[in-house]
mmCIF file of C-alpha atoms in Angstrom:
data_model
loop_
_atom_site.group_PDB
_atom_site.id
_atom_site.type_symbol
_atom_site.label_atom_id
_atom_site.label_comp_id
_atom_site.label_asym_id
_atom_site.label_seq_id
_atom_site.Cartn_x
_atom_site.Cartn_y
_atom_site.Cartn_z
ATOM 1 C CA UNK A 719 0.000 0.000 0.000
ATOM 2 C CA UNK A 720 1.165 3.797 -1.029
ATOM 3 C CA UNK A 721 0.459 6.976 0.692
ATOM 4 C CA UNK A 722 -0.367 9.521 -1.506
ATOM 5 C CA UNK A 723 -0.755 13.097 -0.396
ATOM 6 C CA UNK A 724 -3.771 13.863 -2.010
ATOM 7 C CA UNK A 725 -7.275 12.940 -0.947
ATOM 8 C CA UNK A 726 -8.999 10.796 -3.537
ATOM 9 C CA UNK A 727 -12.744 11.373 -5.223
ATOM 10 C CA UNK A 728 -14.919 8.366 -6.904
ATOM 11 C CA UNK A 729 -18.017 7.819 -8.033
ATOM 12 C CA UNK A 730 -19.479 4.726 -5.588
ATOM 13 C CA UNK A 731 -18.599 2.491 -2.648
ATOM 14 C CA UNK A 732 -17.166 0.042 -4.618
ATOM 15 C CA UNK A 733 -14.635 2.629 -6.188
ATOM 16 C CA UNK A 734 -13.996 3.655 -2.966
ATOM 17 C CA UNK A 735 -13.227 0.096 -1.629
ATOM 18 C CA UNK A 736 -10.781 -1.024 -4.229
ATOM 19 C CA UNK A 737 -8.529 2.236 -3.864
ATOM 20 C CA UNK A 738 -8.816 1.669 0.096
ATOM 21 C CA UNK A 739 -6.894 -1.144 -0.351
ATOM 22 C CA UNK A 740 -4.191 -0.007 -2.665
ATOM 23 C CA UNK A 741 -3.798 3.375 -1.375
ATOM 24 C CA UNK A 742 -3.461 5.092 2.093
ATOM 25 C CA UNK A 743 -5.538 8.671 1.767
ATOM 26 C CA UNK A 744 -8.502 9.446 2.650
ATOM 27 C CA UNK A 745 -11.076 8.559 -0.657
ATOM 28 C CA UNK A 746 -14.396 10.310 -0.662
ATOM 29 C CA UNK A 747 -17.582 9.128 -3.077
ATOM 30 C CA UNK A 748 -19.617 11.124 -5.081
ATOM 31 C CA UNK A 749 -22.673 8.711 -4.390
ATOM 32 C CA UNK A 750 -22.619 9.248 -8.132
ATOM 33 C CA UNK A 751 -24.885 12.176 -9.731
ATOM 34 C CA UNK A 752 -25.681 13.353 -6.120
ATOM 35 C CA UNK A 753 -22.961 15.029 -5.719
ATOM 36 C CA UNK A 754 -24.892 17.423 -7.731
ATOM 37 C CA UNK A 755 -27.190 18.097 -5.331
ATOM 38 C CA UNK A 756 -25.158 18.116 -2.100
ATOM 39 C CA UNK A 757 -24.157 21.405 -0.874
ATOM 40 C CA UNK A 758 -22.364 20.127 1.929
ATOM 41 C CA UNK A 759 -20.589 17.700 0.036
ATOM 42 C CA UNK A 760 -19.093 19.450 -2.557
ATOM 43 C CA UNK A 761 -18.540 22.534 0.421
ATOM 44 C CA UNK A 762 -16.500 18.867 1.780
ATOM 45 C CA UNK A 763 -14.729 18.654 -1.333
ATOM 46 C CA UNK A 764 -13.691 22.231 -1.393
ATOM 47 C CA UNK A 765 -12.104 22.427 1.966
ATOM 48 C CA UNK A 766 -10.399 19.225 1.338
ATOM 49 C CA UNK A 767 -9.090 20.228 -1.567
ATOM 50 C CA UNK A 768 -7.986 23.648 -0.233
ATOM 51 C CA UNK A 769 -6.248 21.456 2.355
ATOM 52 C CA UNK A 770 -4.490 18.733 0.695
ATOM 53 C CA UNK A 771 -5.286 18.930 -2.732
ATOM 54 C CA UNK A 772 -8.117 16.500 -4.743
ATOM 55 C CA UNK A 773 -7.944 14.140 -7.257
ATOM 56 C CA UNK A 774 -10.629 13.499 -9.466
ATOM 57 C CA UNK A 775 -10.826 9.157 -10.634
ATOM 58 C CA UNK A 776 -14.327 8.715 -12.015
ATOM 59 C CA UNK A 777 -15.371 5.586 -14.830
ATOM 60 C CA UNK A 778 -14.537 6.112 -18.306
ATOM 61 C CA UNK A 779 -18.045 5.900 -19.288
ATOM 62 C CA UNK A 780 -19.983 8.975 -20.063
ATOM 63 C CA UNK A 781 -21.545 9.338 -16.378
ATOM 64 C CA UNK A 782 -18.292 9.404 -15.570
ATOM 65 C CA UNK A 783 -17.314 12.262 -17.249
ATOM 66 C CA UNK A 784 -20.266 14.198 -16.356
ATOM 67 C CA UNK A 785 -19.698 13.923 -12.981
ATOM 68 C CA UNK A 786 -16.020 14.786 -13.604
ATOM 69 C CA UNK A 787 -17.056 17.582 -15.837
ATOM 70 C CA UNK A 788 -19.325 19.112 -12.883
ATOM 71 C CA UNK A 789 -16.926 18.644 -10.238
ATOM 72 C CA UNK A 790 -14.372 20.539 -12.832
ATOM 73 C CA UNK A 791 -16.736 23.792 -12.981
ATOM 74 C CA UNK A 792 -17.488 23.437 -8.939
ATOM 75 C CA UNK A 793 -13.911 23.017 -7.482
ATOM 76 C CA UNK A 794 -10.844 25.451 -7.750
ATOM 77 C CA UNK A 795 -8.908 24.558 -10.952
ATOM 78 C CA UNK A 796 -5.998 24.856 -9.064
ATOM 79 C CA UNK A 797 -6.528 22.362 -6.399
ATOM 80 C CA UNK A 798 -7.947 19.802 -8.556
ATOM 81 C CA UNK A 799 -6.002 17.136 -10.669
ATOM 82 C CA UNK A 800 -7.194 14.578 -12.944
ATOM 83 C CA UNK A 801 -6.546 10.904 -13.145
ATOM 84 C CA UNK A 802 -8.002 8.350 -16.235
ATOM 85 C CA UNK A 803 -8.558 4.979 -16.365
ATOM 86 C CA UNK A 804 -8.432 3.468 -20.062
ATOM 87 C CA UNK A 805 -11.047 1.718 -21.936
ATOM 88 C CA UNK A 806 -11.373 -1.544 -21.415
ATOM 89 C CA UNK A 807 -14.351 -3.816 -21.864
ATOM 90 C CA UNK A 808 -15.573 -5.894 -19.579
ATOM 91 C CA UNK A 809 -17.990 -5.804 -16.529
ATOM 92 C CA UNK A 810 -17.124 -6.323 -12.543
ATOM 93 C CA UNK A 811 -17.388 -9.234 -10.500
ATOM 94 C CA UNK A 812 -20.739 -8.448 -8.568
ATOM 95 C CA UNK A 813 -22.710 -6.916 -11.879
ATOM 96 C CA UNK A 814 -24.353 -9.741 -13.853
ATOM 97 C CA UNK A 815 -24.216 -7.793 -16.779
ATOM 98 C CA UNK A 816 -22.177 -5.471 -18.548
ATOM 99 C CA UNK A 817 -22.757 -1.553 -17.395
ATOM 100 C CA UNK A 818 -24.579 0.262 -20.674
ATOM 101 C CA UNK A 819 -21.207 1.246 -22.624
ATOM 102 C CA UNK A 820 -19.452 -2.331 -21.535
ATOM 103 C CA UNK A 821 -16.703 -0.966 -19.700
ATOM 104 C CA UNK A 822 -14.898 -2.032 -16.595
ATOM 105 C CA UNK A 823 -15.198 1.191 -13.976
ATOM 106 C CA UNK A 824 -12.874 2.058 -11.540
ATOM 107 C CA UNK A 825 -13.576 -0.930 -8.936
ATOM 108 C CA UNK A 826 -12.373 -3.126 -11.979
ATOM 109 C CA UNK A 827 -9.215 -1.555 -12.815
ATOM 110 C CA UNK A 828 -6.046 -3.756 -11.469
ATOM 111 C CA UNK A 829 -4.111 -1.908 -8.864
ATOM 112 C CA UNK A 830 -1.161 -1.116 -11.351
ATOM 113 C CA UNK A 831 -3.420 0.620 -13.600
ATOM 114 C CA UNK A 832 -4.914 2.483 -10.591
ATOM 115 C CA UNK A 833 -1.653 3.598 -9.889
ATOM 116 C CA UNK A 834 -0.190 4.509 -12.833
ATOM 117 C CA UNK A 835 -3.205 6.372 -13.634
ATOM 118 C CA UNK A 836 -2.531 8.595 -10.092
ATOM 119 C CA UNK A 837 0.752 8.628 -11.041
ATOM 120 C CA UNK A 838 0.514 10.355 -14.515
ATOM 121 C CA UNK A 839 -2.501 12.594 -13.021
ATOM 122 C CA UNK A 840 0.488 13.936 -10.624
ATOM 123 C CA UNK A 841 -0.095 12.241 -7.463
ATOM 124 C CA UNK A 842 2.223 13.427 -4.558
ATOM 125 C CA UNK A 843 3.452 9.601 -3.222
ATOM 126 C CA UNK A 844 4.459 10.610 0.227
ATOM 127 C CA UNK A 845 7.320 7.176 0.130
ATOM 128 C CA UNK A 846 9.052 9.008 -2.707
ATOM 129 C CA UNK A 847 8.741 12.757 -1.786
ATOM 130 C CA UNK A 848 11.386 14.377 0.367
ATOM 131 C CA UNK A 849 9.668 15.096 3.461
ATOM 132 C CA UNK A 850 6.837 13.898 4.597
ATOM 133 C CA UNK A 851 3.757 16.166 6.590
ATOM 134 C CA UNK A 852 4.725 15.845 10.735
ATOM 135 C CA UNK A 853 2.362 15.990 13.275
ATOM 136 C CA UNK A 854 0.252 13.504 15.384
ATOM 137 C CA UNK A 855 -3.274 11.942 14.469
ATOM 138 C CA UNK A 856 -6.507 12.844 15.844
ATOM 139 C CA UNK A 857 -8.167 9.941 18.141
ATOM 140 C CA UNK A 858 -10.977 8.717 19.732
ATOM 141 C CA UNK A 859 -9.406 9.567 22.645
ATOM 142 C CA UNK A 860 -9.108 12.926 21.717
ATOM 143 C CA UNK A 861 -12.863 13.698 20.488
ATOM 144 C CA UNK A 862 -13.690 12.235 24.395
ATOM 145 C CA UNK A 863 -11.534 14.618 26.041
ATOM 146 C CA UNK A 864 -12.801 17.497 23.988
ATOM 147 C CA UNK A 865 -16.712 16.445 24.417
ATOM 148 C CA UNK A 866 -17.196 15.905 20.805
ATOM 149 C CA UNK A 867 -18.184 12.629 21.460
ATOM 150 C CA UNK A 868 -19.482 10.049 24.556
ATOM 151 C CA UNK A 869 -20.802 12.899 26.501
ATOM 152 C CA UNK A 870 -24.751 14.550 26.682
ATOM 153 C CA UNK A 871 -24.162 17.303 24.397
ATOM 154 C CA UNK A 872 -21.566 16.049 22.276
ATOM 155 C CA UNK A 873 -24.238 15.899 19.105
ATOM 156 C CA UNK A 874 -24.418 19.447 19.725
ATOM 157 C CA UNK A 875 -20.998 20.417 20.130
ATOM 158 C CA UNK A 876 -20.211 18.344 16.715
ATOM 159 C CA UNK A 877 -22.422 20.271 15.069
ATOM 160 C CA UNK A 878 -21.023 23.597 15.747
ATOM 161 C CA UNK A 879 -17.878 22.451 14.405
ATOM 162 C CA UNK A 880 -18.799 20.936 11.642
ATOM 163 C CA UNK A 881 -20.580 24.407 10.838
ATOM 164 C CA UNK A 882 -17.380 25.898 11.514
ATOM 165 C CA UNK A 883 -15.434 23.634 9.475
ATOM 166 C CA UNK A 884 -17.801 23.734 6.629
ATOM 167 C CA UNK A 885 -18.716 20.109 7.081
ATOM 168 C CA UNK A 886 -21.490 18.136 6.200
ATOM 169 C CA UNK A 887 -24.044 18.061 8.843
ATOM 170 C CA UNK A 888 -24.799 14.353 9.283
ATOM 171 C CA UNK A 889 -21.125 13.125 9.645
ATOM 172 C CA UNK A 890 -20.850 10.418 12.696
ATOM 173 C CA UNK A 891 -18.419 11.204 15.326
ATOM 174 C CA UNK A 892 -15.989 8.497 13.466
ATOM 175 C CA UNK A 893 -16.706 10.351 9.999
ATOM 176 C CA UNK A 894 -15.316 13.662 11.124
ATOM 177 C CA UNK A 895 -12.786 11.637 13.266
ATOM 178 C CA UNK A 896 -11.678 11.023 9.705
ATOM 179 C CA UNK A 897 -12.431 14.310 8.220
ATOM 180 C CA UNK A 898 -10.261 16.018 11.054
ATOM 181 C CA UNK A 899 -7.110 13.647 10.258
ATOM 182 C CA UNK A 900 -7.650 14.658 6.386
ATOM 183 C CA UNK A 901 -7.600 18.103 7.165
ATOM 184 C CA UNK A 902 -5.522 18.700 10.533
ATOM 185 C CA UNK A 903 -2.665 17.790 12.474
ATOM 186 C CA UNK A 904 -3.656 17.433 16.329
ATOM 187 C CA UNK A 905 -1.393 20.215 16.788
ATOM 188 C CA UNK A 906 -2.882 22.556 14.124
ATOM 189 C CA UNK A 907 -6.353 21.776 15.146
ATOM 190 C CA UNK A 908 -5.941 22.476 18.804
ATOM 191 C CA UNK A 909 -3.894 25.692 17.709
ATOM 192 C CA UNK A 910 -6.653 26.726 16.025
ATOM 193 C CA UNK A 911 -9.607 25.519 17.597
ATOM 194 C CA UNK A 912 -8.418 24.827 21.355
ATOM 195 C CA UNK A 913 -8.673 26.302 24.140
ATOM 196 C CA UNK A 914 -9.699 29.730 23.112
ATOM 197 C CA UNK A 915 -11.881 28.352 19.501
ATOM 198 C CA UNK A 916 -15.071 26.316 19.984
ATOM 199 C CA UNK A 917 -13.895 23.227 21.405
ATOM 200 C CA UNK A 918 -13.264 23.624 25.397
ATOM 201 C CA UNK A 919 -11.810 20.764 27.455
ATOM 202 C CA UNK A 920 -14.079 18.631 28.900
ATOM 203 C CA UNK A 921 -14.912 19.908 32.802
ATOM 204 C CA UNK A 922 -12.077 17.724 34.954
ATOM 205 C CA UNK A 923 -10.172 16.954 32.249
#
């Protein structure tokens, strides 16, 4: 498995699954053509990408590229690159038929391809780059102690800083576990959110 800089955008969960097990970044779906009509999703994608940068892996069928094509006019140009997957026919494992252009999606690509496709799209692969980002995870631990989760008004607390953040509203307390990791440090989220932002300690701690 490679870690690659860049956080990772597909279509479905199966897309999302294969890449989870050749790459380590965070990979977020589209849940296909709603995307289109998720504000706080693609207000997701835009911090993420602001943050670590996006890159956009969607089938080579035509719903893929109007999805792509969408996300292209939504997203900063600059904080967006592209990866393809050739043509080849075929359909996956689960589908008992062919999808309606007869071509394998992401979820059937072989891991080289996957990666060489990242690769020529201009993937940052942390194992080869100089240096790579510092700083220690986010834990469970950590939402506890700051009463985002486990405690009475943790929902509520969550909520506020997922409005802060810019984050979709119904993320679980392990979703923006993961969102937090994508997008912070624990020492650059507590300098910027802790003690004086909206995340107090809990009382006692």
């Amino acid at each position: 498995m490679v870690r690659i800089r860049e956080a990772i955008v597909v279509e479905g969960k199966y897309d999302q699954n294969t890449l989870r097990q050749i790459v380590d970044t965070a990979v977020i779906p589209t849940h296909g053509f709603g995307v289109m009509k998720d504000r706080e999703l693609l207000a997701f994608l835009r911090t993420v990408a602001e943050k670590r940068g996006l890159i956009l892996l969607t089938d080579s069928d035509g719903a893929g590229f109007v999805i792509r094509n969408f996300l292209k006019g939504a997203l900063p140009k600059e904080q967006v690159r592209h990866a393809y997957i050739p043509d080849i026919a075929g359909k996956e494992r689960r589908k008992k038929a062919p999808g309606k252009e007869g071509k394998l999606g992401v979820e059937g690509m072989e891991p080289a391809v996957l990666l060489e496709a990242l690769r020529r799209a201009g993937a940052t692969f942390l194992d080869e780059a100089a240096e790579a980002p510092a700083g220690t995870p986010i834990t469970k631990a950590d939402l506890y102690e700051w009463g985002l989760s486990g405690g009475p008004d943790s929902r509520e607390k969550r909520l506020a800083l997922l409005k802060t953040l810019n984050l979709p509203s119904h993320m679980s307390a392990n979703a923006l576990l993961e969102a937090l990791n994508l997008l912070y440090t624990k020492e650059t989220f507590l300098r910027d959110f802790h003690p004086e932002g909206p995340i107090p300690p809990r009382a006692g701690a």
